[in-house]
Every structure is written in structure tokens, then in C-alpha cells.
């Protein structure tokens, strides 16, 4: 028995020793792992991403990665490729002997918070997801240069304007129901017609029409015999109202005649469209009346109604009703309205310069309701109606050009300290140029000489100095310049000048040698000035908006990145119509500034 007990005790002792050895090995490995880890403690998810982001930032600041290189998979968050034994620790960073910010130190590397770097250097960055990983994306600028379509033609896309959406800008109060063009609140909450914005509205829709697919169009009413059987059931005619199909001599077609007193519900046409939101119809009122469109919206599926009324009221909003005056409409005209824009501008209506932000959107076009006495025809809903918007702008420019050939801007403009205010009625070379570009395209489409004649008259303000209500300035008594803002003293805004030159180019190319002679002379003088003065707008790391630092002796007015890329886009266009190497040289250098490039120092 004693031998058996001894054997048991011997085996037990071996097992205990083995377990003790295993525990010691596990403890040793764990302690070694803690000492070699890259972080002094276990970091939470956001802290780990911040550490990885700071590492990425240091890498991006030390080398210029191409867009293709930036698409490579990011390093694994947590910094496992760091040298073993290094730890993060906080360190005070003294900035210009003025103030201190908290940074992090890792060996000989010091990391500053990006929130501080962003403001100090005016750079941009964000944490983004890529292939399931978080990575930090750094950018020296926030604006992009578009790829130039070469060569430029007066009947083609205007710069990159197919990407412009003028009507959704918060400084556009609404699209006028009477004029069909935007009403600006850029320099005053009351709203005014701004020729630059109207021309851009036209040019953007013209360019979209060239670059987008033809829209889907749903036809709801044509009053034609072949459509009558299928469409008659969709109209609702309450008691006291009437609806009939009659022949109209002016249109040489059948139309719908309606009588619906204001105290009735009105005659209605069921639409039920959930796909598109551009409504269009031909309309003629005999008495005062209205055409309303009922919309089901994303606002808890509530119904909002947009009323188009035969008066001159601009816009009003009450409860869930939005009102746009469309004028008397006592002769046939086509009303085309973007229901998304009309709904959002109405709900966002304010007494300030900016339209209030709103998330409301239409979900379904429920029905059309007509009141009063009048005629309707060609009721459609489509995805887009770009040419209707383009011709609304073109026709507005023809109707509103004054006897001096210009489009007066009826609002006071103060460019900055040291410049005299521009009183209402001033002209802008940028407005003249972009209006010419719009009118030339309307002429090339229609061959209507009213558009070309208007464009030709628009050159008159180019020849007169600002003191005589023109837009011409002369730099150093030598170089002719066409002023976006004809201030006193002259301001020499670069982007507005180049837009004015593009308009002159469009006109000289379209009008021919005889009619376009004046535009050609103005264009050539302007191009000579541009080539001579371009270096004055180069800071070595960006561009300058105007020359107030020279004219007033003040600090330079640096161009924001979006204006900087506009300068590049304009030079790219000009380089396709003028072979002077200066344009391509400046494009190349100014593009490098977007990636942090700088001119050489001494």
C-alpha cells in the first residue's frame, strides 16, 4: 500500500509542476506582448481610428500621392507596421511663440491635431470607408478642374455648365411664374432679376440638353379625337362646372375648354405620376383663374398644392398652399414648371437673402385642378424640360435689353472698402458676355435674327468707360479691360473679364466678318490684355480674384479655391481657341497649386 501511495504522490507532483510551468509561460508571453504594443493602453474604436488617421496625415504631407496611388488599400488601423517599443505620449506644441496646442509624440515624430492643421493651413480632410477600412483622405483644396472639351464651339456645351443647378441655389428666391427665370436675393432679400444668373440658368440647361439623354415624357391630355376615349374618364367635373372639347383657330387643333367658378372645387385631371416632376401645359384664360397641382410629399405623406394664379404676385406660402403669379395669360402660352423647385422654394420662403433649408420632396403628382374660364391643351409630365428653361432665359434677355445695349442691374453693389458703391442701373461685362453666349446659341438653334441683333447690340457697353456707364477700364493707360464690376477705382476682376471675352468670341464667330467686326476688335484687344496681365494674378501658391491690392494699396483679395478652378477652366477653354503657349503654361502651374505646389523661392 505504501508503494502505491508513493507512486500516486510522484505522479501528482509531476502534474502540478507541468501546470505551474504552463501558467508561467502564458504570463510571460502576455507581459511581453503588452510591452511591445504600439499603444500605451487599449484604445477604443474612435481613438484607434484617430491614431491611424494621424499616421496617414503625416504620410500624405510628406509625399504627393496621385489619385491612382491613393486608391491602394490603406494600412491596417492600429499601426502594426510601426517600430516595436514606440509609444504615443502627449506633448505641448508651442505655435509661433504665441499659444500652445496638445499634440502627440511617437519617438522623433510629432503629430498635431488635424482640427488645428485644417484651420491653420486651410486644408481639407475626412475619415472615410475604403474596402471595409477607415482611412483618412487629405486634400489641399476642395474644388476640382473639369476636363475641357476641345475645341470649344459657340453652339456647344458652355464650359462645365451642365453641372450647374442655378435654380436650387439658396440665393435664388424662386423661378418667376411670369418671366420663367430665376429671381436673385444675392445682394438683397427683396429679390431682383440678375442678368448673370439668368444667363447662367439658360446656359446650364442648354448644356444639360446636349449632355443628357432625351427625357421620358408622359402625355395626359391633347384633346385630339384619337385620345378622347382613353382620357375622358380621367377628368372630374363637379356640379356647376363644365368641360368640353372645342376647335381652336389659333392653334389649328382641338383644345379643352373649362368653366369652373372659384367657389367650386374646379375641374380636375388625375395624374398619379410618381416618376417625374416637370409639368407643362398650354393655357389661355378668358377670365381670372388658376391651375393648381396637388402633390403628395415626403412630409408625412401630406398633400401640398402649388397654385399658378393669373396675377403678378411673385410667391406666397400659407399652410400647405404655395402660390405663384403667372400673369394674365389671356393669349396662348406654354407654362412649364419644375414642381420640385416650386415646392421647395415655397416651403423654404423667408424674408432673408437665403431660402430656408428643407428636406421636403414630392412623391407623387396627384392631380391638376383648373378654375375660372379658359382653355387647356397638351398636358404633360417629363423628367426634364431643358430647352424650355433655355428659351425662357433667352427671351427674357431680348425683352429686357435697354436702349444702350445692356442689361442694367437694379441693385446697389458695394465691392469692398475703398471702392465707390455701384448704384442701381449699373452694367457688368460678365453679364454682357454670358448674355451674348446665351443669345448666340438661341440664334444658332432658331435662326431668329432677334437673338443675333440683341447680341450685337450688347457690345456697346464694352466701348464706354465706367464713368459713362460702360464696362471698359484701362490698366496702366495701356491694356483694355472689361469690368465685371465697373467700380471707381477699377477693380479688374479676372473671372468676369474672361467670361466677357468668351461672349465676344461666340459673337465674332457667329456673326461673320462684317457683322462681327466690332466684336472681333474688342475680343482681340481683350486677349492682348489678358496675356499681358495674367502674371499679376499668380501668387505662387494660388490666384488673386482682382487687383485691389494694386489699385487701393490694400492686402490682396485671394481667390477661393472654387474661383481658382474657375480661372483654370476658363484658361483651358481659351487655350482651345488661341494657341498662345501662355494659357497652357498657366493652366499647368495653377493646377499644381491645387495639390500643394508652390513657386520656387530664392
Coordinates of C-alpha atoms in Angstrom, one line a residue:
X1 CA 0.0 0.0 0.0
X2 CA 2.9 2.4 0.9
X3 CA 4.4 1.8 -2.6
X4 CA 1.1 2.5 -4.3
X5 CA 0.8 5.8 -2.3
X6 CA 4.3 6.8 -3.3
X7 CA 3.6 6.2 -7.0
X8 CA 0.4 8.3 -6.7
X9 CA 2.2 11.1 -5.0
X10 CA 5.0 11.1 -7.6
X11 CA 2.5 11.4 -10.5
X12 CA 0.6 14.1 -8.7
X13 CA 3.8 16.1 -8.2
X14 CA 4.7 15.8 -12.0
X15 CA 1.2 17.1 -13.0
X16 CA 1.5 20.1 -10.6
X17 CA 4.9 21.0 -11.9
X18 CA 3.7 20.8 -15.5
X19 CA 0.7 23.1 -14.8
X20 CA 2.9 25.6 -13.0
X21 CA 5.3 25.7 -15.9
X22 CA 2.5 26.3 -18.4
X23 CA 1.0 29.1 -16.3
X24 CA 4.4 30.9 -16.1
X25 CA 4.9 30.7 -19.9
X26 CA 1.5 32.2 -20.6
X27 CA 2.1 35.0 -18.1
X28 CA 5.5 35.7 -19.6
X29 CA 4.1 35.9 -23.2
X30 CA 1.3 38.3 -22.1
X31 CA 3.7 40.7 -20.4
X32 CA 6.0 40.7 -23.4
X33 CA 3.0 41.5 -25.7
X34 CA 2.0 44.4 -23.5
X35 CA 5.4 45.9 -23.6
X36 CA 5.8 45.7 -27.4
X37 CA 2.3 47.0 -28.3
X38 CA 2.1 50.3 -30.2
X39 CA -0.4 51.9 -27.8
X40 CA 0.2 52.6 -24.1
X41 CA -3.3 51.3 -23.3
X42 CA -6.1 49.5 -25.2
X43 CA -7.7 52.2 -27.4
X44 CA -11.3 52.4 -28.2
X45 CA -12.5 52.3 -31.8
X46 CA -12.6 56.1 -32.4
X47 CA -9.2 56.6 -30.7
X48 CA -7.7 53.8 -32.8
X49 CA -9.1 55.5 -36.0
X50 CA -7.7 58.8 -34.8
X51 CA -4.2 57.3 -34.4
X52 CA -4.3 55.7 -37.8
X53 CA -5.6 59.0 -39.3
X54 CA -2.7 60.9 -37.8
X55 CA -0.3 58.5 -39.3
X56 CA -1.9 58.7 -42.7
X57 CA -1.8 62.5 -42.5
X58 CA 1.9 62.5 -41.8
X59 CA 2.5 60.3 -44.8
X60 CA 0.3 62.4 -47.1
X61 CA 2.0 65.6 -46.0
X62 CA 5.4 64.1 -46.8
X63 CA 4.6 62.9 -50.4
X64 CA 2.2 63.8 -53.2
X65 CA 0.2 60.7 -53.9
X66 CA -1.6 60.5 -57.3
X67 CA -5.3 59.7 -57.3
X68 CA -4.4 56.2 -58.6
X69 CA -1.9 55.7 -55.7
X70 CA -4.5 56.9 -53.2
X71 CA -6.8 54.0 -54.3
X72 CA -4.4 51.4 -52.8
X73 CA -5.7 49.6 -49.7
X74 CA -4.9 51.6 -46.6
X75 CA -2.6 50.3 -43.8
X76 CA -4.3 48.3 -41.1
X77 CA -5.7 50.6 -38.4
X78 CA -3.7 50.2 -35.2
X79 CA -0.2 50.9 -36.6
X80 CA 1.2 47.3 -36.6
X81 CA 3.9 48.3 -39.0
X82 CA 5.4 50.8 -36.6
X83 CA 8.8 50.1 -34.9
X84 CA 8.3 47.9 -31.8
X85 CA 8.7 49.7 -28.5
X86 CA 7.4 53.1 -29.6
X87 CA 4.6 54.7 -27.6
X88 CA 2.3 57.6 -28.1
X89 CA 2.6 60.3 -25.4
X90 CA 1.1 63.8 -25.2
X91 CA 3.4 66.7 -25.8
X92 CA 2.8 70.5 -25.7
X93 CA 3.3 72.2 -29.1
X94 CA 4.2 75.9 -29.0
X95 CA 2.9 77.7 -32.1
X96 CA 4.8 80.7 -33.2
X97 CA 5.7 81.6 -29.6
X98 CA 2.0 82.6 -29.2
X99 CA -0.1 79.7 -28.0
X100 CA 0.1 76.0 -27.2
X101 CA -1.9 73.0 -28.6
X102 CA -1.8 69.5 -27.4
X103 CA 0.0 67.1 -29.8
X104 CA 1.2 63.5 -29.7
X105 CA 4.8 62.3 -29.9
X106 CA 6.0 58.9 -31.1
X107 CA 9.7 58.7 -31.0
X108 CA 11.1 61.5 -33.1
X109 CA 7.7 62.1 -34.8
X110 CA 5.2 64.7 -33.5
X111 CA 1.6 64.7 -34.6
X112 CA -0.6 67.8 -34.4
X113 CA -4.4 67.6 -34.3
X114 CA -5.9 67.8 -37.8
X115 CA -8.6 70.2 -36.5
X116 CA -5.8 72.6 -35.9
X117 CA -3.9 71.8 -39.1
X118 CA -7.1 72.3 -41.1
X119 CA -7.7 75.8 -39.9
X120 CA -4.0 76.9 -39.8
X121 CA -3.1 75.8 -43.4
X122 CA -6.7 75.9 -44.8
X123 CA -6.5 72.3 -46.0
X124 CA -9.2 69.7 -46.0
X125 CA -9.6 66.1 -44.8
X126 CA -12.1 63.5 -43.6
X127 CA -12.2 59.9 -42.3
X128 CA -13.8 57.7 -45.0
X129 CA -14.5 54.0 -45.5
X130 CA -12.5 52.1 -48.1
X131 CA -12.7 48.3 -48.6
X132 CA -14.1 47.9 -45.1
X133 CA -11.3 50.0 -43.5
X134 CA -11.2 53.5 -42.2
X135 CA -8.8 55.8 -43.9
X136 CA -8.0 59.5 -43.8
X137 CA -8.4 61.4 -47.0
X138 CA -6.4 64.6 -47.3
X139 CA -6.8 67.3 -49.9
X140 CA -5.0 70.6 -50.3
X141 CA -8.1 72.2 -52.0
X142 CA -11.8 71.5 -52.2
X143 CA -12.6 72.3 -55.8
X144 CA -12.0 70.3 -59.0
X145 CA -11.0 71.2 -62.5
X146 CA -13.2 69.7 -65.3
X147 CA -11.9 68.1 -68.4
X148 CA -12.0 70.5 -71.3
X149 CA -14.0 69.5 -74.4
X150 CA -11.7 70.5 -77.2
X151 CA -12.1 72.5 -79.3
X152 CA -14.7 75.0 -77.9
X153 CA -17.6 76.0 -80.2
X154 CA -20.3 78.6 -79.8
X155 CA -23.0 76.1 -80.4
X156 CA -21.6 73.6 -77.9
X157 CA -21.6 73.0 -74.2
X158 CA -20.7 76.1 -72.3
X159 CA -17.6 75.3 -70.1
X160 CA -18.8 72.9 -67.4
X161 CA -22.3 74.4 -67.0
X162 CA -24.0 71.1 -67.5
X163 CA -23.2 70.6 -63.8
X164 CA -24.7 73.9 -62.7
X165 CA -28.1 73.9 -61.0
X166 CA -28.9 77.6 -60.7
X167 CA -32.5 77.2 -59.5
X168 CA -31.5 75.2 -56.4
X169 CA -29.1 77.9 -55.1
X170 CA -30.2 79.3 -51.7
X171 CA -29.8 82.8 -53.1
X172 CA -32.4 82.2 -55.8
X173 CA -35.7 83.2 -54.3
X174 CA -37.8 81.3 -56.9
X175 CA -38.4 80.9 -60.6
X176 CA -40.7 83.7 -61.6
X177 CA -44.1 82.5 -62.8
X178 CA -44.4 85.5 -65.1
X179 CA -40.9 85.6 -66.6
X180 CA -39.9 81.9 -66.2
X181 CA -36.4 82.9 -64.9
X182 CA -34.7 83.0 -61.5
X183 CA -35.1 85.9 -59.1
X184 CA -32.0 86.5 -57.1
X185 CA -31.5 87.5 -53.5
X186 CA -27.7 87.6 -53.6
X187 CA -27.5 91.3 -52.6
X188 CA -31.0 91.9 -51.3
X189 CA -33.8 89.9 -49.7
X190 CA -36.5 91.6 -51.8
X191 CA -35.4 89.7 -54.9
X192 CA -34.4 91.1 -58.3
X193 CA -33.6 89.9 -61.8
X194 CA -29.8 89.4 -62.1
X195 CA -28.7 89.1 -65.7
X196 CA -25.7 87.0 -64.9
X197 CA -27.8 84.4 -63.0
X198 CA -30.4 84.4 -65.8
X199 CA -27.8 83.8 -68.5
X200 CA -26.2 81.0 -66.4
X201 CA -29.7 79.5 -65.9
X202 CA -30.1 79.4 -69.7
X203 CA -26.6 78.2 -70.5
X204 CA -26.8 75.4 -67.8
X205 CA -30.0 74.0 -69.3
X206 CA -28.7 74.3 -72.8
X207 CA -25.6 72.4 -71.8
X208 CA -27.6 69.7 -70.0
X209 CA -29.7 69.3 -73.1
X210 CA -26.6 68.4 -75.1
X211 CA -25.1 66.0 -72.5
X212 CA -28.2 64.2 -71.1
X213 CA -30.4 61.6 -72.7
X214 CA -33.8 62.7 -74.0
X215 CA -36.3 62.8 -71.2
X216 CA -39.2 60.5 -70.5
X217 CA -42.4 62.3 -71.3
X218 CA -45.9 61.2 -70.2
X219 CA -48.8 62.8 -72.1
X220 CA -52.1 63.2 -70.2
X221 CA -54.2 65.4 -72.5
X222 CA -54.0 66.6 -76.1
X223 CA -57.8 67.0 -76.7
X224 CA -57.3 65.1 -80.0
X225 CA -60.1 62.8 -81.2
X226 CA -57.8 59.7 -81.0
X227 CA -57.1 60.4 -77.4
X228 CA -60.6 61.4 -76.3
X229 CA -61.9 58.0 -75.5
X230 CA -59.0 56.9 -73.4
X231 CA -58.6 60.2 -71.5
X232 CA -62.2 61.3 -70.8
X233 CA -62.6 59.2 -67.7
X234 CA -59.6 60.9 -66.1
X235 CA -61.3 64.3 -65.8
X236 CA -63.6 65.0 -62.9
X237 CA -66.2 67.7 -63.5
X238 CA -68.2 68.7 -60.3
X239 CA -71.6 70.2 -60.3
X240 CA -71.6 73.8 -61.5
X241 CA -68.6 73.3 -63.8
X242 CA -68.2 72.2 -67.4
X243 CA -65.5 70.8 -69.7
X244 CA -65.8 70.4 -73.4
X245 CA -63.5 69.8 -76.5
X246 CA -63.5 72.6 -79.0
X247 CA -61.6 73.6 -82.1
X248 CA -59.2 76.5 -81.7
X249 CA -58.4 78.5 -84.8
X250 CA -55.2 80.0 -83.5
X251 CA -53.7 76.6 -82.7
X252 CA -55.3 74.7 -85.6
X253 CA -56.2 71.9 -83.2
X254 CA -58.7 70.7 -80.6
X255 CA -58.4 72.0 -77.0
X256 CA -60.2 71.6 -73.7
X257 CA -62.5 74.5 -72.7
X258 CA -63.3 74.7 -69.0
X259 CA -65.7 76.7 -66.9
X260 CA -65.2 76.3 -63.1
X261 CA -66.3 79.2 -60.8
X262 CA -64.0 80.0 -58.0
X263 CA -66.5 78.8 -55.4
X264 CA -66.4 75.3 -56.8
X265 CA -63.7 72.5 -56.4
X266 CA -62.7 73.1 -60.0
X267 CA -62.4 70.6 -62.8
X268 CA -59.5 68.1 -62.2
X269 CA -57.4 65.8 -64.2
X270 CA -56.0 62.7 -62.4
X271 CA -52.2 62.4 -63.0
X272 CA -50.8 59.9 -60.4
X273 CA -47.2 60.3 -61.6
X274 CA -44.5 59.1 -59.2
X275 CA -41.6 59.2 -61.6
X276 CA -41.2 62.7 -63.0
X277 CA -42.0 66.2 -61.8
X278 CA -41.7 68.7 -64.7
X279 CA -45.3 69.7 -65.6
X280 CA -46.1 71.5 -68.8
X281 CA -49.4 72.6 -70.4
X282 CA -50.7 75.2 -72.9
X283 CA -53.0 77.7 -71.3
X284 CA -55.3 80.6 -72.2
X285 CA -57.6 82.3 -69.7
X286 CA -60.7 84.2 -70.6
X287 CA -61.2 85.5 -67.0
X288 CA -59.1 85.4 -63.9
X289 CA -58.3 81.9 -63.0
X290 CA -55.8 79.4 -61.7
X291 CA -54.3 76.0 -62.5
X292 CA -53.2 74.1 -59.4
X293 CA -51.2 70.9 -58.9
X294 CA -51.7 68.7 -55.9
X295 CA -48.6 66.9 -54.7
X296 CA -48.2 64.0 -52.2
X297 CA -44.9 64.8 -50.4
X298 CA -42.4 63.1 -48.1
X299 CA -43.6 65.3 -45.2
X300 CA -45.6 62.5 -43.5
X301 CA -47.3 61.9 -46.9
X302 CA -49.1 65.2 -46.6
X303 CA -50.7 66.9 -49.6
X304 CA -49.3 70.2 -50.7
X305 CA -50.9 72.3 -53.5
X306 CA -48.9 74.6 -55.9
X307 CA -51.3 77.2 -57.3
X308 CA -50.4 79.0 -60.6
X309 CA -52.7 82.1 -60.5
X310 CA -53.5 84.7 -63.2
X311 CA -51.9 87.6 -61.2
X312 CA -48.5 89.2 -60.8
X313 CA -47.8 88.0 -57.2
X314 CA -44.3 86.6 -57.0
X315 CA -44.6 83.8 -54.5
X316 CA -46.6 83.2 -51.3
X317 CA -46.9 80.3 -48.8
X318 CA -49.6 79.6 -46.3
X319 CA -50.4 76.3 -44.5
X320 CA -49.8 73.7 -47.3
X321 CA -50.6 76.0 -50.2
X322 CA -47.9 77.7 -52.4
X323 CA -48.9 80.5 -54.8
X324 CA -47.1 81.7 -57.9
X325 CA -48.4 84.5 -60.1
X326 CA -48.2 83.7 -63.8
X327 CA -49.6 86.9 -65.3
X328 CA -53.0 87.3 -67.1
X329 CA -52.3 84.6 -69.8
X330 CA -55.1 85.9 -72.0
X331 CA -53.4 84.5 -75.1
X332 CA -52.0 81.1 -75.7
X333 CA -48.7 80.3 -73.9
X334 CA -46.9 77.3 -72.5
X335 CA -46.3 77.1 -68.8
X336 CA -43.5 74.7 -67.8
X337 CA -42.7 74.3 -64.1
X338 CA -40.4 72.2 -62.1
X339 CA -42.6 71.0 -59.2
X340 CA -39.6 70.0 -57.1
X341 CA -38.2 73.6 -57.2
X342 CA -41.6 75.2 -56.8
X343 CA -42.5 73.1 -53.8
X344 CA -39.1 73.6 -52.0
X345 CA -38.9 77.3 -52.7
X346 CA -42.4 77.8 -51.4
X347 CA -41.9 75.8 -48.2
X348 CA -38.5 77.5 -47.7
X349 CA -39.7 81.0 -48.3
X350 CA -38.1 83.6 -45.9
X351 CA -37.6 87.3 -45.6
X352 CA -33.8 86.9 -45.6
X353 CA -31.4 86.6 -48.5
X354 CA -31.3 82.8 -48.3
X355 CA -34.1 80.3 -48.8
X356 CA -34.6 78.2 -45.7
X357 CA -33.3 74.7 -45.9
X358 CA -36.0 72.0 -46.2
X359 CA -36.0 68.2 -46.8
X360 CA -39.4 68.1 -48.3
X361 CA -39.8 66.4 -51.7
X362 CA -42.7 65.5 -53.9
X363 CA -43.5 61.8 -54.0
X364 CA -46.4 61.8 -56.4
X365 CA -48.1 64.3 -58.7
X366 CA -51.7 63.6 -57.8
X367 CA -53.9 65.8 -60.0
X368 CA -54.3 69.1 -61.9
X369 CA -57.1 71.4 -60.9
X370 CA -58.3 74.3 -63.1
X371 CA -60.6 77.2 -62.0
X372 CA -62.0 80.2 -63.9
X373 CA -62.8 80.2 -67.6
X374 CA -60.2 79.2 -70.2
X375 CA -58.6 76.6 -72.3
X376 CA -56.1 73.9 -71.7
X377 CA -54.1 71.7 -74.1
X378 CA -51.0 69.4 -74.2
X379 CA -50.7 68.5 -70.5
X380 CA -47.5 66.5 -70.0
X381 CA -45.1 65.5 -67.2
X382 CA -41.5 64.8 -68.0
X383 CA -38.2 64.2 -66.4
X384 CA -36.6 67.4 -67.7
X385 CA -37.5 70.4 -69.9
X386 CA -34.1 72.0 -70.5
X387 CA -35.0 73.8 -73.7
X388 CA -38.0 75.5 -72.2
X389 CA -35.7 76.9 -69.5
X390 CA -33.1 77.9 -72.0
X391 CA -35.6 79.8 -74.2
X392 CA -37.2 81.4 -71.1
X393 CA -33.7 82.9 -70.4
X394 CA -33.0 83.8 -74.0
X395 CA -36.4 85.6 -74.5
X396 CA -36.0 87.4 -71.2
X397 CA -32.7 88.8 -72.4
X398 CA -34.3 90.1 -75.6
X399 CA -37.2 91.7 -73.8
X400 CA -35.2 93.3 -71.1
X401 CA -32.2 94.7 -73.0
X402 CA -32.2 98.5 -72.8
X403 CA -31.6 101.2 -75.5
X404 CA -27.8 101.3 -74.6
X405 CA -27.4 97.6 -75.4
X406 CA -27.1 96.5 -71.7
X407 CA -28.9 94.7 -69.0
X408 CA -29.0 97.1 -66.1
X409 CA -28.6 95.5 -62.6
X410 CA -31.1 97.2 -60.4
X411 CA -29.5 96.7 -57.0
X412 CA -26.7 98.5 -55.1
X413 CA -23.4 96.7 -55.1
X414 CA -20.5 97.5 -52.7
X415 CA -17.4 95.6 -53.8
X416 CA -15.3 96.5 -50.8
X417 CA -13.7 99.2 -48.7
X418 CA -12.1 101.8 -50.9
X419 CA -14.5 101.3 -53.9
X420 CA -17.4 103.6 -54.6
X421 CA -20.8 101.8 -54.5
X422 CA -22.4 100.9 -57.8
X423 CA -25.8 102.5 -57.8
X424 CA -28.8 100.6 -59.3
X425 CA -28.7 100.5 -63.1
X426 CA -25.0 99.5 -63.5
X427 CA -23.8 97.2 -66.2
X428 CA -21.5 94.2 -65.9
X429 CA -19.1 92.9 -68.6
X430 CA -19.7 89.4 -67.2
X431 CA -23.4 89.8 -67.7
X432 CA -22.9 91.2 -71.2
X433 CA -20.6 88.3 -72.1
X434 CA -22.7 85.5 -70.7
X435 CA -25.9 87.0 -72.2
X436 CA -24.2 87.1 -75.6
X437 CA -23.2 83.5 -75.2
X438 CA -26.8 82.6 -74.5
X439 CA -28.3 84.7 -77.3
X440 CA -25.8 83.3 -79.9
X441 CA -26.9 79.8 -79.1
X442 CA -30.6 80.7 -79.3
X443 CA -29.8 82.2 -82.8
X444 CA -27.9 79.2 -83.9
X445 CA -30.8 76.9 -82.9
X446 CA -33.7 79.0 -84.4
X447 CA -32.0 81.4 -87.0
X448 CA -34.2 84.1 -85.4
X449 CA -32.4 87.3 -86.0
X450 CA -33.9 88.9 -82.9
X451 CA -31.4 86.9 -80.9
X452 CA -28.4 87.8 -83.0
X453 CA -29.4 91.5 -83.2
X454 CA -29.7 91.6 -79.4
X455 CA -26.2 90.0 -79.1
X456 CA -24.7 92.6 -81.5
X457 CA -26.2 95.5 -79.5
X458 CA -24.7 94.1 -76.4
X459 CA -21.2 95.1 -77.4
X460 CA -21.9 98.8 -76.9
X461 CA -21.1 99.0 -73.1
X462 CA -17.7 97.3 -73.9
X463 CA -16.6 100.6 -75.6
X464 CA -17.6 103.0 -72.9
X465 CA -15.7 103.7 -69.6
X466 CA -17.4 103.2 -66.3
X467 CA -17.7 107.0 -65.9
X468 CA -20.1 106.9 -69.0
X469 CA -22.0 103.9 -67.7
X470 CA -19.9 101.4 -69.7
X471 CA -17.7 98.5 -68.6
X472 CA -14.4 99.4 -70.0
X473 CA -11.3 100.1 -67.9
X474 CA -7.7 100.7 -69.0
X475 CA -4.8 99.3 -66.9
X476 CA -1.7 101.5 -66.7
X477 CA -3.0 103.5 -69.6
X478 CA -2.3 100.6 -71.9
X479 CA -4.4 97.5 -71.5
X480 CA -8.2 97.4 -72.2
X481 CA -10.2 95.5 -69.6
X482 CA -13.9 94.8 -69.4
X483 CA -15.1 95.1 -65.8
X484 CA -17.4 92.7 -64.1
X485 CA -17.9 95.5 -61.6
X486 CA -17.2 98.9 -63.2
X487 CA -16.0 100.4 -59.9
X488 CA -14.1 103.6 -59.2
X489 CA -11.2 103.0 -59.0
X490 CA -11.2 100.0 -61.3
X491 CA -11.1 96.5 -59.8
X492 CA -10.0 94.3 -62.7
X493 CA -11.9 91.1 -61.6
X494 CA -10.3 88.2 -63.6
X495 CA -13.1 85.6 -64.0
X496 CA -15.7 88.2 -65.1
X497 CA -13.3 89.5 -67.7
X498 CA -12.7 86.1 -69.2
X499 CA -16.4 85.4 -69.3
X500 CA -16.8 88.7 -71.2
X501 CA -14.1 87.5 -73.7
X502 CA -15.9 84.2 -74.3
X503 CA -19.1 86.0 -75.2
X504 CA -17.2 88.2 -77.7
X505 CA -15.6 85.1 -79.2
X506 CA -19.0 83.4 -79.6
X507 CA -20.4 86.6 -81.3
X508 CA -17.5 87.2 -83.7
X509 CA -17.5 83.5 -84.8
X510 CA -21.3 83.5 -85.3
X511 CA -22.0 86.9 -86.8
X512 CA -19.5 86.7 -89.7
X513 CA -16.7 89.0 -90.8
X514 CA -18.9 92.1 -91.5
X515 CA -21.4 92.0 -88.6
X516 CA -18.9 90.5 -86.2
X517 CA -16.1 93.1 -86.9
X518 CA -16.7 95.1 -83.8
X519 CA -16.8 92.0 -81.5
X520 CA -13.6 90.8 -83.1
X521 CA -11.7 94.0 -82.4
X522 CA -13.0 94.1 -78.8
X523 CA -12.1 90.4 -78.4
X524 CA -8.5 90.8 -79.7
X525 CA -7.8 93.8 -77.5
X526 CA -9.1 92.0 -74.5
X527 CA -7.0 88.9 -75.3
X528 CA -3.8 91.0 -75.6
X529 CA -4.6 92.5 -72.2
X530 CA -5.2 89.0 -70.7
X531 CA -1.9 87.6 -71.9
X532 CA 0.0 90.6 -70.6
X533 CA -1.7 90.8 -67.2
X534 CA -2.1 87.1 -66.3
X535 CA 1.1 87.1 -64.2
X536 CA -0.4 89.7 -61.9
X537 CA -2.9 87.2 -60.7
X538 CA -0.4 84.5 -59.7
X539 CA 0.5 84.3 -56.0
X540 CA 2.9 81.4 -56.4
X541 CA 0.5 79.1 -54.5
X542 CA -2.9 80.2 -55.8
X543 CA -4.6 83.1 -57.7
X544 CA -6.0 86.5 -57.0
X545 CA -9.6 87.5 -57.5
X546 CA -9.0 91.1 -58.5
X547 CA -6.3 93.8 -58.4
X548 CA -7.5 95.8 -55.5
X549 CA -4.1 95.4 -53.8
X550 CA -2.6 97.3 -56.7
X551 CA -5.4 99.9 -57.2
X552 CA -6.0 100.6 -53.4
X553 CA -2.7 99.5 -51.8
X554 CA -4.6 97.0 -49.6
X555 CA -3.9 93.3 -48.9
X556 CA -4.5 91.0 -52.0
X557 CA -8.0 89.6 -52.4
X558 CA -7.1 85.9 -52.7
X559 CA -9.3 83.8 -54.9
X560 CA -11.2 81.0 -53.1
X561 CA -10.4 77.5 -54.5
X562 CA -13.7 77.5 -56.4
X563 CA -12.7 80.7 -58.1
X564 CA -9.2 79.4 -58.6
X565 CA -10.6 76.4 -60.5
X566 CA -12.9 78.7 -62.5
X567 CA -9.8 80.6 -63.6
X568 CA -8.2 77.3 -64.7
X569 CA -11.4 76.2 -66.5
X570 CA -11.6 79.4 -68.4
X571 CA -8.0 79.3 -69.4
X572 CA -8.5 75.7 -70.6
X573 CA -11.3 76.8 -72.8
X574 CA -9.3 79.8 -74.2
X575 CA -6.4 77.5 -74.9
X576 CA -8.5 75.6 -77.4
X577 CA -9.3 78.8 -79.4
X578 CA -5.9 80.6 -79.0
X579 CA -2.6 78.7 -79.5
X580 CA -0.5 81.1 -77.4
X581 CA 1.5 78.9 -75.0
X582 CA 0.9 81.2 -72.0
X583 CA -2.5 79.7 -71.4
X584 CA -1.3 76.1 -71.2
X585 CA 1.7 77.2 -69.1
X586 CA -0.6 78.9 -66.6
X587 CA -3.1 76.0 -66.6
X588 CA -0.3 73.6 -65.7
X589 CA 1.1 75.8 -62.9
X590 CA -2.3 76.7 -61.4
X591 CA -3.3 73.1 -61.4
X592 CA -0.2 72.2 -59.4
X593 CA -1.3 74.7 -56.7
X594 CA -4.4 72.6 -56.1
X595 CA -2.1 69.8 -55.0
X596 CA 0.0 72.0 -52.7
X597 CA 2.5 73.0 -55.4
X598 CA 4.4 76.3 -54.9
X599 CA 6.6 78.6 -56.9
X600 CA 10.3 78.3 -56.2
X601 CA 11.8 80.6 -53.6
X602 CA 15.1 82.4 -53.8

